Amino acid sequence: MRTPCIAGNWKLHTNPADAGKLVRELRDVIGAPEGVEVLVFPPFLSVGAAVDAAQGSPVGVGTQDIYHEESGAFTGEVAPGMALAAGCSHTLIGHSERRTYFGETNGSVRMKVDACIKAGLKAIVCVGETLEQRENKTTFEVISDQVRTALEGLNAASLSDLMIAYEPVWAIGTGKTATPEQADEVHVFIRNLVDELHGKDAAGAMRILYGGSVKPDNVDGLMACEHIDGALVGGASLKADSFARIVQFSR
Ligand code: PGA
């Protein structure tokens, strides 16, 4: 059985004080949820406050991006070992906003995946097609390139430290969610790809999250799909009540 994971991507929101407050509110509302992993991804400078506020709770903390080197002359970057030392368990890699605004490529995503595995930082690798790609009917080609480049040739044991988030770019922050059928179709495709690359066991164990305008009122329909193992939530993760409702999804 794959333990569902509900992850909040706070993007460029929450200063340290806000992040600490939001984690404390979240702990109060979710209590000790059974059978679900809960993660939040604050901006780098707010990670420390979130980690302090999450001590002794089921909420895990991660970074929104990471660099592929452990140290050196790389102004502005943060290394996997530093994220671990700051109390993070996870990082996001290759979010579409990083790809669109900051030049992230499939190649740089792979370097980050390798660096995280080496350091022992768990990662959620984000993939997804743009509206243009969906309309051109190249969704599966795009997803295939993204997933293959990220996972091909990895040692099967390290796959357990990875999750994949399918986030159609046209659904992020737009209020347009993929229907459960549209999302599940791509999730099945991704699982089959993991099977092709790493075999049945790895494919069966890989958690594939959906992201893109997940809200309290659509989470249950999405989570009802067999191959949707959780959600990566942007806007609706910034309020403790709405994020808590998503954590308390029913299947
Ligand atoms: P959204 O963002 O929930 O605000 O659409 C999702 C994401 O970017 O991870």
mmCIF file of C-alpha atoms and ligand atoms in Angstrom:
data_model
loop_
_atom_site.group_PDB
_atom_site.id
_atom_site.type_symbol
_atom_site.label_atom_id
_atom_site.label_comp_id
_atom_site.label_asym_id
_atom_site.label_seq_id
_atom_site.Cartn_x
_atom_site.Cartn_y
_atom_site.Cartn_z
ATOM 1 C CA MET A 1 0.000 0.000 0.000
ATOM 2 C CA ARG A 2 1.187 3.466 -0.848
ATOM 3 C CA THR A 3 0.817 5.931 2.039
ATOM 4 C CA PRO A 4 -0.875 9.025 0.646
ATOM 5 C CA CYS A 5 1.081 12.268 0.904
ATOM 6 C CA ILE A 6 -0.418 15.753 1.072
ATOM 7 C CA ALA A 7 2.178 18.448 0.461
ATOM 8 C CA GLY A 8 1.811 22.228 0.663
ATOM 9 C CA ASN A 9 3.944 24.356 -1.652
ATOM 10 C CA TRP A 10 3.969 27.800 -0.101
ATOM 11 C CA LYS A 11 5.850 29.394 -3.033
ATOM 12 C CA LEU A 12 6.875 33.017 -2.335
ATOM 13 C CA HIS A 13 4.574 33.398 0.664
ATOM 14 C CA THR A 14 5.204 33.400 4.423
ATOM 15 C CA ASN A 15 8.042 35.198 6.162
ATOM 16 C CA PRO A 16 9.547 33.286 9.116
ATOM 17 C CA ALA A 17 6.931 34.540 11.585
ATOM 18 C CA ASP A 18 4.045 33.648 9.214
ATOM 19 C CA ALA A 19 5.526 30.218 8.531
ATOM 20 C CA GLY A 20 5.833 29.382 12.234
ATOM 21 C CA LYS A 21 2.266 30.555 12.827
ATOM 22 C CA LEU A 22 0.858 28.585 9.895
ATOM 23 C CA VAL A 23 2.574 25.373 11.043
ATOM 24 C CA ARG A 24 1.270 25.858 14.609
ATOM 25 C CA GLU A 25 -2.275 26.418 13.324
ATOM 26 C CA LEU A 26 -1.987 23.401 11.074
ATOM 27 C CA ARG A 27 -0.811 21.159 13.936
ATOM 28 C CA ASP A 28 -3.809 22.273 15.952
ATOM 29 C CA VAL A 29 -6.327 21.415 13.257
ATOM 30 C CA ILE A 30 -4.881 18.193 11.916
ATOM 31 C CA GLY A 31 -3.842 16.618 15.225
ATOM 32 C CA ALA A 32 -2.314 13.225 14.492
ATOM 33 C CA PRO A 33 -3.746 12.165 11.115
ATOM 34 C CA GLU A 34 -3.671 8.440 10.440
ATOM 35 C CA GLY A 35 -2.280 6.958 7.268
ATOM 36 C CA VAL A 36 -1.221 10.156 5.554
ATOM 37 C CA GLU A 37 2.121 11.925 5.282
ATOM 38 C CA VAL A 38 1.935 15.725 5.591
ATOM 39 C CA LEU A 39 4.664 17.995 4.230
ATOM 40 C CA VAL A 40 5.056 21.756 3.849
ATOM 41 C CA PHE A 41 7.511 23.606 1.618
ATOM 42 C CA PRO A 42 8.138 27.178 2.837
ATOM 43 C CA PRO A 43 10.591 29.614 1.212
ATOM 44 C CA PHE A 44 14.225 28.944 2.223
ATOM 45 C CA LEU A 45 14.401 31.704 4.836
ATOM 46 C CA SER A 46 11.261 30.453 6.570
ATOM 47 C CA VAL A 47 12.328 26.814 6.740
ATOM 48 C CA GLY A 48 13.942 27.210 10.181
ATOM 49 C CA ALA A 49 10.819 28.705 11.739
ATOM 50 C CA ALA A 50 8.644 26.005 10.151
ATOM 51 C CA VAL A 51 10.969 23.244 11.388
ATOM 52 C CA ASP A 52 10.914 24.663 14.946
ATOM 53 C CA ALA A 53 7.120 24.928 14.921
ATOM 54 C CA ALA A 54 6.758 21.398 13.519
ATOM 55 C CA GLN A 55 8.918 19.719 16.217
ATOM 56 C CA GLY A 56 7.153 16.693 17.651
ATOM 57 C CA SER A 57 4.290 16.924 15.126
ATOM 58 C CA PRO A 58 3.470 14.843 12.044
ATOM 59 C CA VAL A 59 4.288 17.791 9.764
ATOM 60 C CA GLY A 60 7.481 17.386 7.735
ATOM 61 C CA VAL A 61 9.271 20.335 6.160
ATOM 62 C CA GLY A 62 11.080 20.652 2.845
ATOM 63 C CA THR A 63 12.635 23.185 0.488
ATOM 64 C CA GLN A 64 11.095 24.311 -2.803
ATOM 65 C CA ASP A 65 14.307 23.837 -4.755
ATOM 66 C CA ILE A 66 17.864 22.606 -4.186
ATOM 67 C CA TYR A 67 21.228 22.835 -5.924
ATOM 68 C CA HIS A 68 23.121 19.850 -7.270
ATOM 69 C CA GLU A 69 26.481 20.689 -5.653
ATOM 70 C CA GLU A 70 27.242 20.208 -1.959
ATOM 71 C CA SER A 71 29.434 23.319 -1.610
ATOM 72 C CA GLY A 72 31.513 25.754 -3.625
ATOM 73 C CA ALA A 73 31.333 29.096 -5.377
ATOM 74 C CA PHE A 74 27.631 29.012 -6.299
ATOM 75 C CA THR A 75 26.221 32.287 -5.047
ATOM 76 C CA GLY A 76 22.608 32.110 -3.976
ATOM 77 C CA GLU A 77 22.295 28.327 -3.929
ATOM 78 C CA VAL A 78 21.437 25.846 -1.160
ATOM 79 C CA ALA A 79 22.857 22.301 -1.011
ATOM 80 C CA PRO A 80 20.998 19.078 -0.118
ATOM 81 C CA GLY A 81 23.208 18.586 2.968
ATOM 82 C CA MET A 82 22.319 22.088 4.171
ATOM 83 C CA ALA A 83 18.603 21.404 3.815
ATOM 84 C CA LEU A 84 19.029 18.211 5.847
ATOM 85 C CA ALA A 85 21.067 20.017 8.505
ATOM 86 C CA ALA A 86 18.325 22.661 8.743
ATOM 87 C CA GLY A 87 15.792 19.949 9.566
ATOM 88 C CA CYS A 88 14.275 19.330 6.134
ATOM 89 C CA SER A 89 13.390 15.829 5.055
ATOM 90 C CA HIS A 90 12.369 16.659 1.481
ATOM 91 C CA THR A 91 12.753 19.044 -1.419
ATOM 92 C CA LEU A 92 10.714 19.790 -4.510
ATOM 93 C CA ILE A 93 12.604 19.457 -7.792
ATOM 94 C CA GLY A 94 11.629 20.830 -11.181
ATOM 95 C CA HIS A 95 8.431 22.653 -10.269
ATOM 96 C CA SER A 96 6.994 24.172 -13.447
ATOM 97 C CA GLU A 97 7.574 27.684 -12.089
ATOM 98 C CA ARG A 98 11.277 26.826 -11.771
ATOM 99 C CA ARG A 99 11.219 25.471 -15.321
ATOM 100 C CA THR A 100 9.329 28.479 -16.738
ATOM 101 C CA TYR A 101 10.917 31.408 -14.878
ATOM 102 C CA PHE A 102 14.328 30.128 -13.795
ATOM 103 C CA GLY A 103 15.574 28.013 -16.669
ATOM 104 C CA GLU A 104 15.251 24.605 -15.021
ATOM 105 C CA THR A 105 15.587 21.821 -17.605
ATOM 106 C CA ASN A 106 15.153 18.049 -17.592
ATOM 107 C CA GLY A 107 18.956 17.877 -17.399
ATOM 108 C CA SER A 108 19.228 20.108 -14.330
ATOM 109 C CA VAL A 109 16.356 18.198 -12.704
ATOM 110 C CA ARG A 110 18.355 14.984 -13.111
ATOM 111 C CA MET A 111 21.476 16.498 -11.569
ATOM 112 C CA LYS A 112 19.377 17.558 -8.570
ATOM 113 C CA VAL A 113 17.799 14.107 -8.275
ATOM 114 C CA ASP A 114 21.260 12.508 -8.221
ATOM 115 C CA ALA A 115 22.535 15.008 -5.644
ATOM 116 C CA CYS A 116 19.550 14.439 -3.352
ATOM 117 C CA ILE A 117 19.894 10.668 -3.515
ATOM 118 C CA LYS A 118 23.593 10.960 -2.708
ATOM 119 C CA ALA A 119 22.916 13.225 0.282
ATOM 120 C CA GLY A 120 19.848 11.347 1.553
ATOM 121 C CA LEU A 121 17.363 14.168 0.995
ATOM 122 C CA LYS A 122 13.996 12.888 -0.230
ATOM 123 C CA ALA A 123 12.506 14.591 -3.259
ATOM 124 C CA ILE A 124 9.263 15.223 -5.082
ATOM 125 C CA VAL A 125 10.032 15.503 -8.786
ATOM 126 C CA CYS A 126 7.466 17.662 -10.590
ATOM 127 C CA VAL A 127 6.401 17.021 -14.180
ATOM 128 C CA GLY A 128 3.593 18.350 -16.326
ATOM 129 C CA GLU A 129 2.586 19.640 -19.741
ATOM 130 C CA THR A 130 1.630 23.181 -20.762
ATOM 131 C CA LEU A 131 -1.745 24.010 -22.270
ATOM 132 C CA GLU A 132 -0.149 24.283 -25.704
ATOM 133 C CA GLN A 133 1.409 20.833 -25.347
ATOM 134 C CA ARG A 134 -1.918 19.354 -24.243
ATOM 135 C CA GLU A 135 -3.688 20.966 -27.199
ATOM 136 C CA ASN A 136 -0.969 19.726 -29.579
ATOM 137 C CA LYS A 137 -1.501 16.246 -28.148
ATOM 138 C CA THR A 138 2.105 15.962 -26.995
ATOM 139 C CA THR A 139 1.277 15.495 -23.296
ATOM 140 C CA PHE A 140 2.519 11.907 -23.128
ATOM 141 C CA GLU A 141 5.685 12.683 -25.047
ATOM 142 C CA VAL A 142 6.503 15.596 -22.728
ATOM 143 C CA ILE A 143 5.779 13.592 -19.566
ATOM 144 C CA SER A 144 7.761 10.663 -20.908
ATOM 145 C CA ASP A 145 10.849 12.861 -21.512
ATOM 146 C CA GLN A 146 10.534 14.456 -18.082
ATOM 147 C CA VAL A 147 10.107 11.174 -16.192
ATOM 148 C CA ARG A 148 12.706 9.222 -18.170
ATOM 149 C CA THR A 149 15.372 11.890 -17.761
ATOM 150 C CA ALA A 150 14.676 12.094 -14.023
ATOM 151 C CA LEU A 151 14.613 8.355 -13.287
ATOM 152 C CA GLU A 152 16.403 6.358 -15.976
ATOM 153 C CA GLY A 153 19.241 4.177 -14.683
ATOM 154 C CA LEU A 154 18.726 5.038 -11.018
ATOM 155 C CA ASN A 155 19.388 2.310 -8.532
ATOM 156 C CA ALA A 156 16.017 0.799 -7.590
ATOM 157 C CA ALA A 157 16.702 1.199 -3.853
ATOM 158 C CA SER A 158 16.981 4.974 -4.204
ATOM 159 C CA LEU A 159 13.571 5.227 -5.846
ATOM 160 C CA SER A 160 11.887 4.857 -2.471
ATOM 161 C CA ASP A 161 13.213 8.331 -1.585
ATOM 162 C CA LEU A 162 11.420 9.856 -4.564
ATOM 163 C CA MET A 163 7.854 10.815 -5.353
ATOM 164 C CA ILE A 164 6.561 12.229 -8.609
ATOM 165 C CA ALA A 165 4.076 15.091 -8.767
ATOM 166 C CA TYR A 166 2.037 15.370 -11.950
ATOM 167 C CA GLU A 167 1.111 19.024 -12.254
ATOM 168 C CA PRO A 168 -0.408 20.098 -15.566
ATOM 169 C CA VAL A 169 0.897 23.652 -15.995
ATOM 170 C CA TRP A 170 -2.503 24.830 -17.233
ATOM 171 C CA ALA A 171 -4.056 23.816 -13.909
ATOM 172 C CA ILE A 172 -1.562 25.537 -11.602
ATOM 173 C CA GLY A 173 -2.930 28.620 -9.891
ATOM 174 C CA THR A 174 -5.636 28.943 -12.547
ATOM 175 C CA GLY A 175 -8.556 27.414 -10.688
ATOM 176 C CA LYS A 176 -8.802 24.879 -13.556
ATOM 177 C CA THR A 177 -8.271 21.446 -12.063
ATOM 178 C CA ALA A 178 -7.708 18.443 -14.277
ATOM 179 C CA THR A 179 -10.717 16.161 -13.953
ATOM 180 C CA PRO A 180 -10.031 12.995 -11.975
ATOM 181 C CA GLU A 181 -10.168 11.092 -15.310
ATOM 182 C CA GLN A 182 -7.659 13.423 -17.006
ATOM 183 C CA ALA A 183 -5.302 13.223 -14.030
ATOM 184 C CA ASP A 184 -5.609 9.471 -13.556
ATOM 185 C CA GLU A 185 -4.889 8.831 -17.235
ATOM 186 C CA VAL A 186 -1.512 10.541 -16.877
ATOM 187 C CA HIS A 187 -0.833 8.895 -13.507
ATOM 188 C CA VAL A 188 -1.367 5.464 -15.083
ATOM 189 C CA PHE A 189 0.973 6.456 -17.908
ATOM 190 C CA ILE A 190 3.651 7.523 -15.393
ATOM 191 C CA ARG A 191 3.270 4.321 -13.376
ATOM 192 C CA ASN A 192 3.662 2.242 -16.539
ATOM 193 C CA LEU A 193 6.798 4.204 -17.381
ATOM 194 C CA VAL A 194 8.278 3.516 -13.937
ATOM 195 C CA ASP A 195 7.431 -0.157 -14.526
ATOM 196 C CA GLU A 196 9.243 -0.088 -17.859
ATOM 197 C CA LEU A 197 12.290 1.633 -16.312
ATOM 198 C CA HIS A 198 12.484 -0.105 -12.937
ATOM 199 C CA GLY A 199 10.041 -2.986 -12.810
ATOM 200 C CA LYS A 200 6.719 -3.821 -11.215
ATOM 201 C CA ASP A 201 7.704 -3.488 -7.552
ATOM 202 C CA ALA A 202 9.169 -0.038 -8.015
ATOM 203 C CA ALA A 203 6.162 1.057 -10.061
ATOM 204 C CA GLY A 204 3.727 -0.285 -7.472
ATOM 205 C CA ALA A 205 5.536 1.525 -4.673
ATOM 206 C CA MET A 206 6.075 4.874 -6.401
ATOM 207 C CA ARG A 207 3.825 7.598 -5.013
ATOM 208 C CA ILE A 208 2.470 9.853 -7.726
ATOM 209 C CA LEU A 209 0.860 13.057 -6.450
ATOM 210 C CA TYR A 210 -1.461 15.326 -8.395
ATOM 211 C CA GLY A 211 -1.044 19.111 -8.294
ATOM 212 C CA GLY A 212 -2.904 22.010 -9.882
ATOM 213 C CA SER A 213 -5.722 23.874 -8.123
ATOM 214 C CA VAL A 214 -6.377 21.133 -5.568
ATOM 215 C CA LYS A 215 -8.968 22.467 -3.137
ATOM 216 C CA PRO A 216 -11.113 21.145 -0.279
ATOM 217 C CA ASP A 217 -14.009 20.684 -2.719
ATOM 218 C CA ASN A 218 -12.184 18.652 -5.370
ATOM 219 C CA VAL A 219 -9.661 16.632 -3.353
ATOM 220 C CA ASP A 220 -11.978 13.712 -2.609
ATOM 221 C CA GLY A 221 -12.778 13.107 -6.287
ATOM 222 C CA LEU A 222 -9.092 13.151 -7.185
ATOM 223 C CA MET A 223 -8.063 10.932 -4.269
ATOM 224 C CA ALA A 224 -10.725 8.410 -5.257
ATOM 225 C CA CYS A 225 -8.585 7.505 -8.275
ATOM 226 C CA GLU A 226 -6.513 4.395 -7.773
ATOM 227 C CA HIS A 227 -3.312 5.903 -9.113
ATOM 228 C CA ILE A 228 -3.490 9.299 -7.366
ATOM 229 C CA ASP A 229 -1.448 8.926 -4.190
ATOM 230 C CA GLY A 230 -1.670 12.421 -2.821
ATOM 231 C CA ALA A 231 -1.665 16.094 -3.686
ATOM 232 C CA LEU A 232 0.808 18.937 -4.100
ATOM 233 C CA VAL A 233 -1.189 21.994 -3.083
ATOM 234 C CA GLY A 234 -0.302 25.635 -3.709
ATOM 235 C CA GLY A 235 -2.908 28.316 -2.952
ATOM 236 C CA ALA A 236 -5.114 26.162 -0.733
ATOM 237 C CA SER A 237 -2.148 25.227 1.489
ATOM 238 C CA LEU A 238 -1.740 28.794 2.768
ATOM 239 C CA LYS A 239 -4.723 28.609 5.129
ATOM 240 C CA ALA A 240 -4.600 26.003 7.892
ATOM 241 C CA ASP A 241 -8.304 25.192 7.595
ATOM 242 C CA SER A 242 -8.364 24.520 3.859
ATOM 243 C CA PHE A 243 -5.091 22.579 3.931
ATOM 244 C CA ALA A 244 -6.334 20.548 6.906
ATOM 245 C CA ARG A 245 -9.494 19.653 4.975
ATOM 246 C CA ILE A 246 -7.316 18.419 2.114
ATOM 247 C CA VAL A 247 -5.220 16.368 4.569
ATOM 248 C CA GLN A 248 -8.502 14.881 5.817
ATOM 249 C CA PHE A 249 -9.608 13.815 2.317
ATOM 250 C CA SER A 250 -11.885 10.855 2.084
ATOM 251 C CA ARG A 251 -11.597 8.147 -0.530
HETATM 252 P P1 PGA B 1 -2.022 25.577 -6.996
HETATM 253 O O1 PGA B 1 -0.449 25.275 -7.104
HETATM 254 O O2 PGA B 1 -2.593 24.571 -6.034
HETATM 255 O O3 PGA B 1 -2.103 26.975 -6.449
HETATM 256 O O4 PGA B 1 -2.585 25.443 -8.365
HETATM 257 C C1 PGA B 1 0.019 23.946 -7.167
HETATM 258 C C2 PGA B 1 1.518 23.944 -7.318
HETATM 259 O O5 PGA B 1 2.061 24.804 -8.005
HETATM 260 O O6 PGA B 1 2.214 23.069 -6.760
#
